[in-house]
XYZ file of N, CA and C in Angstrom:
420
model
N -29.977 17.785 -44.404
C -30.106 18.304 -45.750
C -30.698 19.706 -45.652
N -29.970 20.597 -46.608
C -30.705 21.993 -46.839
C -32.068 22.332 -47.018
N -32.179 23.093 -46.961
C -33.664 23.758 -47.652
C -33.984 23.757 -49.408
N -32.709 24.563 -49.360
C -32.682 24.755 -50.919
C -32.209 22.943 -51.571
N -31.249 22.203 -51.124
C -31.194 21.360 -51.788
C -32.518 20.411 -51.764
N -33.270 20.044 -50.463
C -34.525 19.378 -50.785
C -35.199 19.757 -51.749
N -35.108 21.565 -52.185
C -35.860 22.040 -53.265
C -35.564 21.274 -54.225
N -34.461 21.584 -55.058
C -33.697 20.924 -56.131
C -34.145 19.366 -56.067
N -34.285 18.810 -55.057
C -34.227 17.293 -54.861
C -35.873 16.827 -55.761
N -35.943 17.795 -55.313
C -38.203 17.425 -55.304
C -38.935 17.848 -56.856
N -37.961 19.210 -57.060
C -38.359 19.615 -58.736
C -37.690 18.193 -59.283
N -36.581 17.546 -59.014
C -36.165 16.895 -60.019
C -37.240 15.620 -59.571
N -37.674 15.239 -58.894
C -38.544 13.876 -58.132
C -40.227 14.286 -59.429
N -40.286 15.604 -59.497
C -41.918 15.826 -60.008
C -41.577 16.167 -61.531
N -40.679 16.121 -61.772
C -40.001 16.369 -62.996
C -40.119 17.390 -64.156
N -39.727 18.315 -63.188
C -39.560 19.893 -63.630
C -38.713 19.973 -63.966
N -37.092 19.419 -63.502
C -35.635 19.566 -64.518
C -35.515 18.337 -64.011
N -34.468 18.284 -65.390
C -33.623 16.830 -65.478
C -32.099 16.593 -64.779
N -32.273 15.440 -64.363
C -30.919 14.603 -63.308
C -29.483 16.224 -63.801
N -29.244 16.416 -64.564
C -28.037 17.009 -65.215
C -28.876 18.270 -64.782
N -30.196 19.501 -64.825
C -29.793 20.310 -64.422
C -29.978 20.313 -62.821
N -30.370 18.892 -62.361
C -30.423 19.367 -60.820
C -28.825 19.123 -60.040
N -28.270 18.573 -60.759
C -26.224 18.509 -60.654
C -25.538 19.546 -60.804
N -26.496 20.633 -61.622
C -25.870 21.895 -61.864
C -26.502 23.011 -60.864
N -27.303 22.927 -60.830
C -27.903 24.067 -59.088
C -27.369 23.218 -58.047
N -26.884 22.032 -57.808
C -26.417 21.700 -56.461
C -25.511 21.882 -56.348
N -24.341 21.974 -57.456
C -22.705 22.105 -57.417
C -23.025 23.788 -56.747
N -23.838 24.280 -57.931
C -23.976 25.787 -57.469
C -24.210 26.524 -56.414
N -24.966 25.730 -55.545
C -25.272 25.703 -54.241
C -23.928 25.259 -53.145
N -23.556 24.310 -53.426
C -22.401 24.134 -52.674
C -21.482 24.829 -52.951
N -21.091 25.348 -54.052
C -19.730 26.840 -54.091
C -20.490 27.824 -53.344
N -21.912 28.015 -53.360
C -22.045 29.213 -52.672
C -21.877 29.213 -51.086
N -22.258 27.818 -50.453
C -22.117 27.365 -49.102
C -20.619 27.847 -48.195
N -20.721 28.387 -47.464
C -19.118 28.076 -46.950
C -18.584 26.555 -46.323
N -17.700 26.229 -46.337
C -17.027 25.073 -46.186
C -17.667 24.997 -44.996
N -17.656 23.210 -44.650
C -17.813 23.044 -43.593
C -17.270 21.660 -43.018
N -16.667 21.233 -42.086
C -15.814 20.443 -41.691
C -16.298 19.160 -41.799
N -15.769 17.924 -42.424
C -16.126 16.721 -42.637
C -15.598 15.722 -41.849
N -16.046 14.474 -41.976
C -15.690 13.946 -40.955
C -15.698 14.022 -39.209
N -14.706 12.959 -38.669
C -15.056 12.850 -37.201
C -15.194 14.179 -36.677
N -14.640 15.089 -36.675
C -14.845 16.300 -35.984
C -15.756 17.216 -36.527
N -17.305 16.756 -37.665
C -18.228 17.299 -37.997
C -19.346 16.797 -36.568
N -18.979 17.236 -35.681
C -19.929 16.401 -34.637
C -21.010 17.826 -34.156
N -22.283 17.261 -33.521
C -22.996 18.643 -32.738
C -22.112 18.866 -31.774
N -22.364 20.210 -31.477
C -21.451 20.703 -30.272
C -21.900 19.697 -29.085
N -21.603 19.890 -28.245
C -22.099 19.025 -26.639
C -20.461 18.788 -25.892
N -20.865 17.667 -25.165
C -19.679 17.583 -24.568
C -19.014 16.154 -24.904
N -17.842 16.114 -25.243
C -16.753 15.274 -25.274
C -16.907 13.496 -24.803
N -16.804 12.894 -25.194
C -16.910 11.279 -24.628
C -15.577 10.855 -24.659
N -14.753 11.109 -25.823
C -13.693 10.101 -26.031
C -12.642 10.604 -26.951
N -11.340 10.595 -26.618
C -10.504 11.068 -27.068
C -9.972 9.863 -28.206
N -9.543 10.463 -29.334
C -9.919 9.502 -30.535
C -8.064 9.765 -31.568
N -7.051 8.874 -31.699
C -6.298 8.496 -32.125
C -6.378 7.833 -33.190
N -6.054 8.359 -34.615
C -6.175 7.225 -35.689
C -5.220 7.310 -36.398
N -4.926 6.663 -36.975
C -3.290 6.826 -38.182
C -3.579 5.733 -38.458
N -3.153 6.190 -39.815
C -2.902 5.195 -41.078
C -1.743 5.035 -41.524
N -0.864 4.157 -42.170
C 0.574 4.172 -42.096
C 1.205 3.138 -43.103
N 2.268 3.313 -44.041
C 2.859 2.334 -44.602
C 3.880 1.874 -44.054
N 4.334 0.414 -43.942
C 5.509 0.103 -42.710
C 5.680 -1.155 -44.115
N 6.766 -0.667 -44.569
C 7.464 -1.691 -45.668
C 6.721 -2.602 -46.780
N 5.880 -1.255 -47.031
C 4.675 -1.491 -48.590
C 3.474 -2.139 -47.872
N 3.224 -2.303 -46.376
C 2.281 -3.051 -45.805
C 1.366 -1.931 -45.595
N 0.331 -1.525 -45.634
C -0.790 -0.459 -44.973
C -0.753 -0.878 -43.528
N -0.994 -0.556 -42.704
C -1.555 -0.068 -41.208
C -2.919 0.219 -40.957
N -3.339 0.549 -40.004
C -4.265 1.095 -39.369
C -4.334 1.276 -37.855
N -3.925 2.304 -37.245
C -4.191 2.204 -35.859
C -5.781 2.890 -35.486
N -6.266 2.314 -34.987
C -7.534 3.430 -34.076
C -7.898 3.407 -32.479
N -7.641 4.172 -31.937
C -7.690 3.969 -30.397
C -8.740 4.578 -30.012
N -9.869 4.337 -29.361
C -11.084 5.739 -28.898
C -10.748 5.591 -27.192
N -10.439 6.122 -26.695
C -10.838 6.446 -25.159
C -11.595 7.398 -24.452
N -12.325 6.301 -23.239
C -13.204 6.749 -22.704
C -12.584 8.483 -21.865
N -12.928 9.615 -21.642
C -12.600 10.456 -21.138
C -12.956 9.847 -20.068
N -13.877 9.363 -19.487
C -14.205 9.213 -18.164
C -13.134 8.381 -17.562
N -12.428 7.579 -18.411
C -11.225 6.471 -17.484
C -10.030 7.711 -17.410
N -9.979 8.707 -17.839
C -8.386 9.547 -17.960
C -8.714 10.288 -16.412
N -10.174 10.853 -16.496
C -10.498 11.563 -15.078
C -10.349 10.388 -13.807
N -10.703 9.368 -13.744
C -11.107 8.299 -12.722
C -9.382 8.133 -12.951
N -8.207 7.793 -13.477
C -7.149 7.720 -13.372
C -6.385 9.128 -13.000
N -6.786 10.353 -12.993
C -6.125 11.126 -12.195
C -6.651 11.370 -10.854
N -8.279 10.573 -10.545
C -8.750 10.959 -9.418
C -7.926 9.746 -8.298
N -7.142 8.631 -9.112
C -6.401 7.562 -8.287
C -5.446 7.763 -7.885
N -4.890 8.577 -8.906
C -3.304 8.915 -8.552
C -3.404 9.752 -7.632
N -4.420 10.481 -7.447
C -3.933 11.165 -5.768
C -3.954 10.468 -4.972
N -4.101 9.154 -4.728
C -3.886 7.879 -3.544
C -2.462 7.195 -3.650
N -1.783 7.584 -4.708
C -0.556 7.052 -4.241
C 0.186 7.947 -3.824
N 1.214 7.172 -3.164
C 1.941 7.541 -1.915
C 2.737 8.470 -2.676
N 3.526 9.789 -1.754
C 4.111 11.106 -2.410
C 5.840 10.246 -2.879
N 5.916 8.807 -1.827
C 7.536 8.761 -2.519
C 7.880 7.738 -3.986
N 6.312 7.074 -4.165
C 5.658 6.612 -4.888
C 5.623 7.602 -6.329
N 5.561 8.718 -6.199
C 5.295 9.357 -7.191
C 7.189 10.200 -7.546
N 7.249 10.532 -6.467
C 8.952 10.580 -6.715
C 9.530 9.592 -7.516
N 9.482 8.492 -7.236
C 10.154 7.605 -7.822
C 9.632 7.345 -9.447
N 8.385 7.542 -9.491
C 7.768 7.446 -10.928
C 8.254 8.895 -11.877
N 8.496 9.851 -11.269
C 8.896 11.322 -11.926
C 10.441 10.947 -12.107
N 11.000 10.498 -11.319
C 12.715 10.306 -11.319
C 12.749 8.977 -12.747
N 12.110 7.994 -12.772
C 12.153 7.307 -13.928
C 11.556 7.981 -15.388
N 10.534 8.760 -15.216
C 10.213 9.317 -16.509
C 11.092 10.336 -16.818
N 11.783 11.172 -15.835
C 13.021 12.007 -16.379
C 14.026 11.269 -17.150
N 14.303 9.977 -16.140
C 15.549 9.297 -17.581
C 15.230 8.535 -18.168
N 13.801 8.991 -18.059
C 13.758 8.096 -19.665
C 13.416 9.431 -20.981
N 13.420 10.144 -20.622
C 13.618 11.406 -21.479
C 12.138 12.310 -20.822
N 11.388 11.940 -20.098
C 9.762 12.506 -20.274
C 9.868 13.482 -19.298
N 10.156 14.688 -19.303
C 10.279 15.487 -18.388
C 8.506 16.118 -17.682
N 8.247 14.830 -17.474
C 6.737 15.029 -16.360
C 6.872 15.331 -14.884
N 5.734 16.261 -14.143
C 6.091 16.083 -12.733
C 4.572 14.789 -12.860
N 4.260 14.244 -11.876
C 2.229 13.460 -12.061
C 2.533 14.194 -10.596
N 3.206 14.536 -9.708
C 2.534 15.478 -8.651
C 1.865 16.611 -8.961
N 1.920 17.328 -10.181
C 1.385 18.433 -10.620
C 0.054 18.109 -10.765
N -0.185 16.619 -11.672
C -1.291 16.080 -11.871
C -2.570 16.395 -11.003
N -3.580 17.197 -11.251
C -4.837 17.160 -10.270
C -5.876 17.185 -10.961
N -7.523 16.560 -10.300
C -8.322 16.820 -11.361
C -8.970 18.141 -11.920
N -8.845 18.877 -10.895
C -9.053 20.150 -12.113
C -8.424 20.831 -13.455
N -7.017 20.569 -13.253
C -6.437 20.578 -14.327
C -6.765 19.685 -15.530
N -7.439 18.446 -15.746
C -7.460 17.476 -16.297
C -9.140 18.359 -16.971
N -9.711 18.684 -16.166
C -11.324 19.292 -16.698
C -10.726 20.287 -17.555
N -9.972 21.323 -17.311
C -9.127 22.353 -18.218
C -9.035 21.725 -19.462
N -7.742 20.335 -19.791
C -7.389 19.902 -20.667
C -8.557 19.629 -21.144
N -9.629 19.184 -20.588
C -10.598 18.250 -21.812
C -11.163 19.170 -22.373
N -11.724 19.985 -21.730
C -12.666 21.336 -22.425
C -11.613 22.042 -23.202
N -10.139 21.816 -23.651
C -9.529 22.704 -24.514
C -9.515 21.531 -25.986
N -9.383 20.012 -25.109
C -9.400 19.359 -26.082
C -10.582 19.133 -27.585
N -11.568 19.284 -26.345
C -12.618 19.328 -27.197
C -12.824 19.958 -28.028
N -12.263 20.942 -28.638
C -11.751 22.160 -29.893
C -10.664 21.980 -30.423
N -9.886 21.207 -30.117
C -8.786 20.590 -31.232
C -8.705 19.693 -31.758
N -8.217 20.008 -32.584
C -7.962 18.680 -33.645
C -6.417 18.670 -34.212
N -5.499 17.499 -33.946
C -3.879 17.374 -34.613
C -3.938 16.508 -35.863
N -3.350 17.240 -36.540
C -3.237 16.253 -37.652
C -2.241 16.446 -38.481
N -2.041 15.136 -38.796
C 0.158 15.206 -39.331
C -0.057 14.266 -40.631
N 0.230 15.139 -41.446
C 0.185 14.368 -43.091
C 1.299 13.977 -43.531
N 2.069 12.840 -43.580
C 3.637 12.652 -43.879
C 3.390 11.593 -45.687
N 4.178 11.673 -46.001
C 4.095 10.820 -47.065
C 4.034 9.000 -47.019
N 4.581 8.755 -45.740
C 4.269 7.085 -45.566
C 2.857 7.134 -44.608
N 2.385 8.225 -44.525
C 1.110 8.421 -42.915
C -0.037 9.157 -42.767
N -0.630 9.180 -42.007
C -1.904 9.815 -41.281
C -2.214 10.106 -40.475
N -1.793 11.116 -39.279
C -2.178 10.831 -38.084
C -2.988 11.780 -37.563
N -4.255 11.741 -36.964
C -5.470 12.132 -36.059
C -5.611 11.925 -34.889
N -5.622 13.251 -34.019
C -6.186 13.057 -32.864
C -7.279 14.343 -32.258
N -8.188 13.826 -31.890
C -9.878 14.869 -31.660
C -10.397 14.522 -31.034
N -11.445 14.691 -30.351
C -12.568 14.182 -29.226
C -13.454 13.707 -30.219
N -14.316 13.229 -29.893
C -15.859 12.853 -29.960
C -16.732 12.461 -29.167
C-alpha cells in the first residue's frame, strides 16, 4: 500500500472525511498513478522458478481450464540428460520430429543455450485473446 493511500485510509479511520470522500481522493490517486501490471506477472523482480501455462477455453458451451506450472529446474536437468544420449539416438529423434512437421535439431540443444532462453523468458509474457479462449504463458 501507498503512502498517500494509507493517508486517505487513516483520515477516513479518525474521521476527518467520509467513506464517499475518501473513494474520491483514491480514484484520484489512482488516475494519477501510472499503470501497473496485475496479476501473475506483477511479481518482485528475482529470478524465475517456473514456467507457467494457463488457458481458459470454451469446448462446446463447456468452460475449460488448463494450468500447467513447471519447474525450470526439470527443463535444465532435461537438457543436461540429453547430452547422454547417443548421437544416432538423437538422429533418429530429429528425423521423426521433421515428419511429423517439427522442424527441431535437440543436437543443437545445450545447456547454455537453455540459461539464454530462461533469462529472456523471464521478461515475457504471451498472451492470445480469441473469442472461445485465454491463453497465458510467463515465468514466476
Amino acid at each position: 500500500m501507498n503512502e498517500h493511500r494509507k493517508d486517505i485510509l487513516d483520515m477516513l479511520a479518525e474521521g476527518k472525511i467520509t467513506a464517499e470522500e475518501a473513494e474520491r481522493l483514491i480514484t484520484a490517486l489512482e488516475r494519477d498513478q501510472p499503470p501497473t501490471a496485475a496479476g501473475p506477472a506483477a511479481r518482485p523482480k528475482g529470478k524465475a522458478k517456473y514456467l507457467r501455462v494457463v488457458m481458459e477455453f470454451l469446448d462446446d458451451g463447456e468452460s475449460g481450464r488448463l494450468n500447467v506450472r513447471i519447474p525450470l529446474q526439470l527443463l535444465r536437468a532435461g537438457v543436461q540428460l540429453a547430452a547422454l544420449i547417443p548421437p544416432q539416438a538423437l538422429d533418429r529423434a530429429n528425423a521423426e520430429l521433421s515428419k511429423s512437421g517439427v522442424p527441431f535439431d535437440l543436437t543443437q540443444l545445450k545447456p547454455e543455450h537453455l540459461e539464454a532462453l530462461v533469462e529472456h523468458l523471464d521478461e515475457t509474457i504471451v498472451e492470445l485473446e480469441q473469442p472461445d479462449g485465454h491463453l497465458r504463458v510467463f515465468c514466476e
